[in-house]
Amino acid sequence: MMQLWWQKKIIIGAGMVGSLLLILQSVLGTLAWPTYKIGPYPVAMLTAKGTPYELGFRMLQLIAGMLILVTLISLIKYAIATKKNKFNRDLRWLSLIWLIWMVLQFVWPITLDVAITVTPISVRDIVFGLVIIGLGVSLIQLGRSAQENQFESLSNAVTLLGILYILFNFLTYVVTLLGWPVNGFLDVIANDVIAVAMGFVSWYFMRLAES
């Protein structure tokens, strides 16, 4: 029987490629732009206005985010087809918040002075903080519905990674206020955590696909 587009491994596995691109951005940034240092500077410095590789890294994030979104949409189709209603609902919420995060990252980059100095809390900080919490909570909620559908390892992974994502972003904020030069390192970990979470979701279901 012919497969539908959302049943193909290449579609379900697209999120793994997107996740890898997100993880590699800090490494690529270090190699391409020596001014960027993982320890003291956040990953957002790579896409800050006026930086030499701003457009390149913004496009990298956009492509990676779209690949992950393709996987999430294919899993929504799977949840609908298999009548996993709660799982479908939680995937939709995660997809929506991921789309918001992706668009905001592309259209609302920080300025270079914000990336390298401690500045007062801005509207952008509040908005992104809410999106970060939303992403973390959505992963935790997806873990609960995954458990109800007997996806045990998926449930454990996304629940843990959702908690860690919120935790490392909170720690990044705290050490930035304290002026400790490790906020960039914690920010990289937080970004890698969300990338690993999305990559794991993609990998988990890619194994179950027929081809």
Tab-separated table of C-alpha atoms in Angstrom:
chain	number	residue	atom	x	y	z
A	1	MET	CA	0.000	0.000	0.000
A	2	MET	CA	1.310	3.448	-0.928
A	3	GLN	CA	2.495	5.534	1.999
A	4	LEU	CA	1.167	8.991	2.685
A	5	TRP	CA	3.757	11.779	2.851
A	6	TRP	CA	3.682	11.970	6.635
A	7	GLN	CA	4.444	8.250	7.007
A	8	LYS	CA	7.820	8.408	5.267
A	9	LYS	CA	11.001	8.102	7.318
A	10	ILE	CA	12.622	11.010	5.509
A	11	ILE	CA	9.805	13.309	6.668
A	12	ILE	CA	9.642	12.025	10.228
A	13	GLY	CA	13.436	12.104	10.451
A	14	ALA	CA	13.727	15.693	9.201
A	15	GLY	CA	13.614	16.879	12.803
A	16	MET	CA	16.846	15.042	13.559
A	17	VAL	CA	18.630	17.056	10.865
A	18	GLY	CA	17.124	20.274	12.206
A	19	SER	CA	18.198	19.393	15.731
A	20	LEU	CA	21.749	18.702	14.601
A	21	LEU	CA	21.909	22.085	12.860
A	22	LEU	CA	20.773	23.830	16.060
A	23	ILE	CA	23.405	22.012	18.103
A	24	LEU	CA	26.148	22.842	15.590
A	25	GLN	CA	25.417	26.579	15.431
A	26	SER	CA	27.570	27.439	18.465
A	27	VAL	CA	30.444	25.358	17.079
A	28	LEU	CA	30.118	26.960	13.644
A	29	GLY	CA	29.918	30.378	15.284
A	30	THR	CA	33.165	29.800	17.145
A	31	LEU	CA	34.920	28.679	13.972
A	32	ALA	CA	33.552	31.405	11.701
A	33	TRP	CA	33.701	34.367	14.090
A	34	PRO	CA	36.495	34.314	16.705
A	35	THR	CA	34.901	37.264	18.555
A	36	TYR	CA	32.085	34.949	19.645
A	37	LYS	CA	32.989	32.974	22.760
A	38	ILE	CA	30.747	30.215	24.097
A	39	GLY	CA	31.529	31.004	27.746
A	40	PRO	CA	30.451	34.630	28.198
A	41	TYR	CA	28.163	35.231	25.214
A	42	PRO	CA	24.712	33.791	24.406
A	43	VAL	CA	24.018	31.958	21.155
A	44	ALA	CA	21.732	34.864	20.179
A	45	MET	CA	24.890	36.954	19.677
A	46	LEU	CA	25.404	35.105	16.391
A	47	THR	CA	22.158	36.546	15.018
A	48	ALA	CA	22.445	39.955	16.687
A	49	LYS	CA	21.893	43.005	14.495
A	50	GLY	CA	25.095	44.270	12.918
A	51	THR	CA	27.173	41.135	13.424
A	52	PRO	CA	29.079	39.825	10.389
A	53	TYR	CA	27.224	36.515	10.040
A	54	GLU	CA	23.818	37.682	11.252
A	55	LEU	CA	21.839	36.647	8.172
A	56	GLY	CA	23.626	33.325	7.784
A	57	PHE	CA	22.889	32.174	11.319
A	58	ARG	CA	19.329	33.482	11.206
A	59	MET	CA	18.761	31.427	8.060
A	60	LEU	CA	20.395	28.416	9.719
A	61	GLN	CA	18.005	28.682	12.671
A	62	LEU	CA	15.035	29.150	10.349
A	63	ILE	CA	15.879	26.099	8.225
A	64	ALA	CA	16.507	23.981	11.322
A	65	GLY	CA	13.242	25.132	12.868
A	66	MET	CA	11.297	24.372	9.685
A	67	LEU	CA	12.725	20.847	9.495
A	68	ILE	CA	11.623	20.216	13.065
A	69	LEU	CA	8.204	21.702	12.325
A	70	VAL	CA	7.785	19.336	9.355
A	71	THR	CA	8.356	16.396	11.697
A	72	LEU	CA	5.893	17.739	14.265
A	73	ILE	CA	3.220	18.207	11.590
A	74	SER	CA	3.768	14.654	10.342
A	75	LEU	CA	3.329	13.377	13.907
A	76	ILE	CA	0.095	15.339	14.256
A	77	LYS	CA	-1.149	13.547	11.138
A	78	TYR	CA	-0.097	10.249	12.705
A	79	ALA	CA	-1.920	11.061	15.952
A	80	ILE	CA	-5.079	11.944	14.022
A	81	ALA	CA	-4.905	8.744	11.955
A	82	THR	CA	-4.435	6.581	15.049
A	83	LYS	CA	-7.034	8.505	17.083
A	84	LYS	CA	-4.590	9.492	19.824
A	85	ASN	CA	-6.580	12.586	20.739
A	86	LYS	CA	-4.637	13.823	23.769
A	87	PHE	CA	-1.306	13.154	22.077
A	88	ASN	CA	-2.605	15.072	19.054
A	89	ARG	CA	-3.616	18.014	21.233
A	90	ASP	CA	-0.225	18.193	22.941
A	91	LEU	CA	1.646	17.903	19.650
A	92	ARG	CA	-0.414	20.789	18.289
A	93	TRP	CA	0.437	22.970	21.280
A	94	LEU	CA	4.129	22.109	20.992
A	95	SER	CA	4.067	22.837	17.249
A	96	LEU	CA	2.355	26.187	17.768
A	97	ILE	CA	4.794	27.352	20.427
A	98	TRP	CA	7.722	26.062	18.367
A	99	LEU	CA	6.463	28.063	15.374
A	100	ILE	CA	6.175	31.197	17.536
A	101	TRP	CA	9.708	30.635	18.883
A	102	MET	CA	11.062	30.121	15.367
A	103	VAL	CA	9.406	33.241	13.931
A	104	LEU	CA	10.412	35.442	16.862
A	105	GLN	CA	14.028	34.294	16.631
A	106	PHE	CA	14.077	35.297	12.962
A	107	VAL	CA	12.228	38.632	13.056
A	108	TRP	CA	13.256	39.918	16.505
A	109	PRO	CA	17.016	39.444	17.011
A	110	ILE	CA	18.818	41.113	19.865
A	111	THR	CA	21.268	43.968	19.389
A	112	LEU	CA	24.969	43.425	19.937
A	113	ASP	CA	25.110	45.593	23.079
A	114	VAL	CA	22.419	43.426	24.690
A	115	ALA	CA	24.377	40.298	23.797
A	116	ILE	CA	27.632	41.432	25.418
A	117	THR	CA	26.458	43.529	28.398
A	118	VAL	CA	23.944	43.269	31.228
A	119	THR	CA	20.936	45.413	30.311
A	120	PRO	CA	17.580	46.081	32.033
A	121	ILE	CA	14.757	43.617	31.399
A	122	SER	CA	13.086	44.443	28.089
A	123	VAL	CA	9.787	43.548	26.465
A	124	ARG	CA	11.721	41.071	24.317
A	125	ASP	CA	13.100	39.359	27.424
A	126	ILE	CA	9.587	38.947	28.826
A	127	VAL	CA	8.166	37.630	25.550
A	128	PHE	CA	10.979	35.139	25.024
A	129	GLY	CA	10.805	34.117	28.671
A	130	LEU	CA	7.125	33.229	28.245
A	131	VAL	CA	7.889	31.303	25.050
A	132	ILE	CA	10.675	29.381	26.814
A	133	ILE	CA	8.332	28.431	29.641
A	134	GLY	CA	5.706	27.480	27.067
A	135	LEU	CA	8.129	25.206	25.236
A	136	GLY	CA	9.261	23.518	28.427
A	137	VAL	CA	5.722	22.996	29.716
A	138	SER	CA	4.609	21.712	26.304
A	139	LEU	CA	7.356	19.080	26.354
A	140	ILE	CA	6.376	18.014	29.864
A	141	GLN	CA	2.726	17.783	28.836
A	142	LEU	CA	3.674	15.789	25.743
A	143	GLY	CA	5.539	13.425	28.041
A	144	ARG	CA	2.375	12.804	30.027
A	145	SER	CA	0.271	12.002	26.993
A	146	ALA	CA	3.099	9.857	25.586
A	147	GLN	CA	3.016	7.798	28.768
A	148	GLU	CA	-0.732	7.282	28.395
A	149	ASN	CA	-0.053	5.894	24.913
A	150	GLN	CA	2.667	3.517	26.187
A	151	PHE	CA	5.528	5.527	24.672
A	152	GLU	CA	7.524	5.083	27.874
A	153	SER	CA	11.030	6.081	26.762
A	154	LEU	CA	9.651	9.059	24.855
A	155	SER	CA	7.694	10.145	27.926
A	156	ASN	CA	10.739	9.944	30.208
A	157	ALA	CA	13.005	11.762	27.752
A	158	VAL	CA	10.797	14.715	26.833
A	159	THR	CA	9.650	15.226	30.435
A	160	LEU	CA	13.230	15.378	31.700
A	161	LEU	CA	14.393	17.572	28.814
A	162	GLY	CA	11.443	19.938	29.281
A	163	ILE	CA	12.388	20.423	32.935
A	164	LEU	CA	16.071	20.884	32.085
A	165	TYR	CA	15.242	23.407	29.362
A	166	ILE	CA	13.395	25.650	31.802
A	167	LEU	CA	16.054	25.132	34.481
A	168	PHE	CA	19.051	26.024	32.301
A	169	ASN	CA	17.325	29.090	30.888
A	170	PHE	CA	16.553	30.230	34.433
A	171	LEU	CA	20.183	29.667	35.461
A	172	THR	CA	21.323	31.617	32.391
A	173	TYR	CA	19.191	34.556	33.496
A	174	VAL	CA	20.478	34.385	37.095
A	175	VAL	CA	24.189	34.257	36.227
A	176	THR	CA	23.703	37.085	33.715
A	177	LEU	CA	22.295	39.283	36.487
A	178	LEU	CA	25.174	38.254	38.752
A	179	GLY	CA	27.688	39.140	36.035
A	180	TRP	CA	29.300	35.709	35.989
A	181	PRO	CA	30.989	34.959	32.623
A	182	VAL	CA	29.299	31.570	32.156
A	183	ASN	CA	25.901	32.692	30.912
A	184	GLY	CA	26.841	31.830	27.330
A	185	PHE	CA	27.819	28.307	28.326
A	186	LEU	CA	24.503	27.761	30.101
A	187	ASP	CA	22.651	29.297	27.160
A	188	VAL	CA	24.318	26.835	24.780
A	189	ILE	CA	23.286	23.960	27.058
A	190	ALA	CA	19.690	25.224	27.131
A	191	ASN	CA	19.601	25.481	23.332
A	192	ASP	CA	21.148	22.029	22.981
A	193	VAL	CA	18.580	20.587	25.397
A	194	ILE	CA	15.614	21.776	23.318
A	195	ALA	CA	17.366	20.583	20.152
A	196	VAL	CA	17.978	17.139	21.668
A	197	ALA	CA	14.343	16.970	22.793
A	198	MET	CA	13.080	17.649	19.270
A	199	GLY	CA	15.648	15.306	17.785
A	200	PHE	CA	14.647	12.519	20.155
A	201	VAL	CA	10.968	12.896	19.228
A	202	SER	CA	11.953	12.652	15.548
A	203	TRP	CA	14.222	9.633	16.113
A	204	TYR	CA	11.671	7.818	18.265
A	205	PHE	CA	8.979	7.838	15.613
A	206	MET	CA	11.352	7.419	12.674
A	207	ARG	CA	12.190	3.973	14.068
A	208	LEU	CA	8.516	3.073	13.888
A	209	ALA	CA	8.068	4.224	10.288
A	210	GLU	CA	8.101	1.569	7.582
A	211	SER	CA	10.397	3.281	5.110
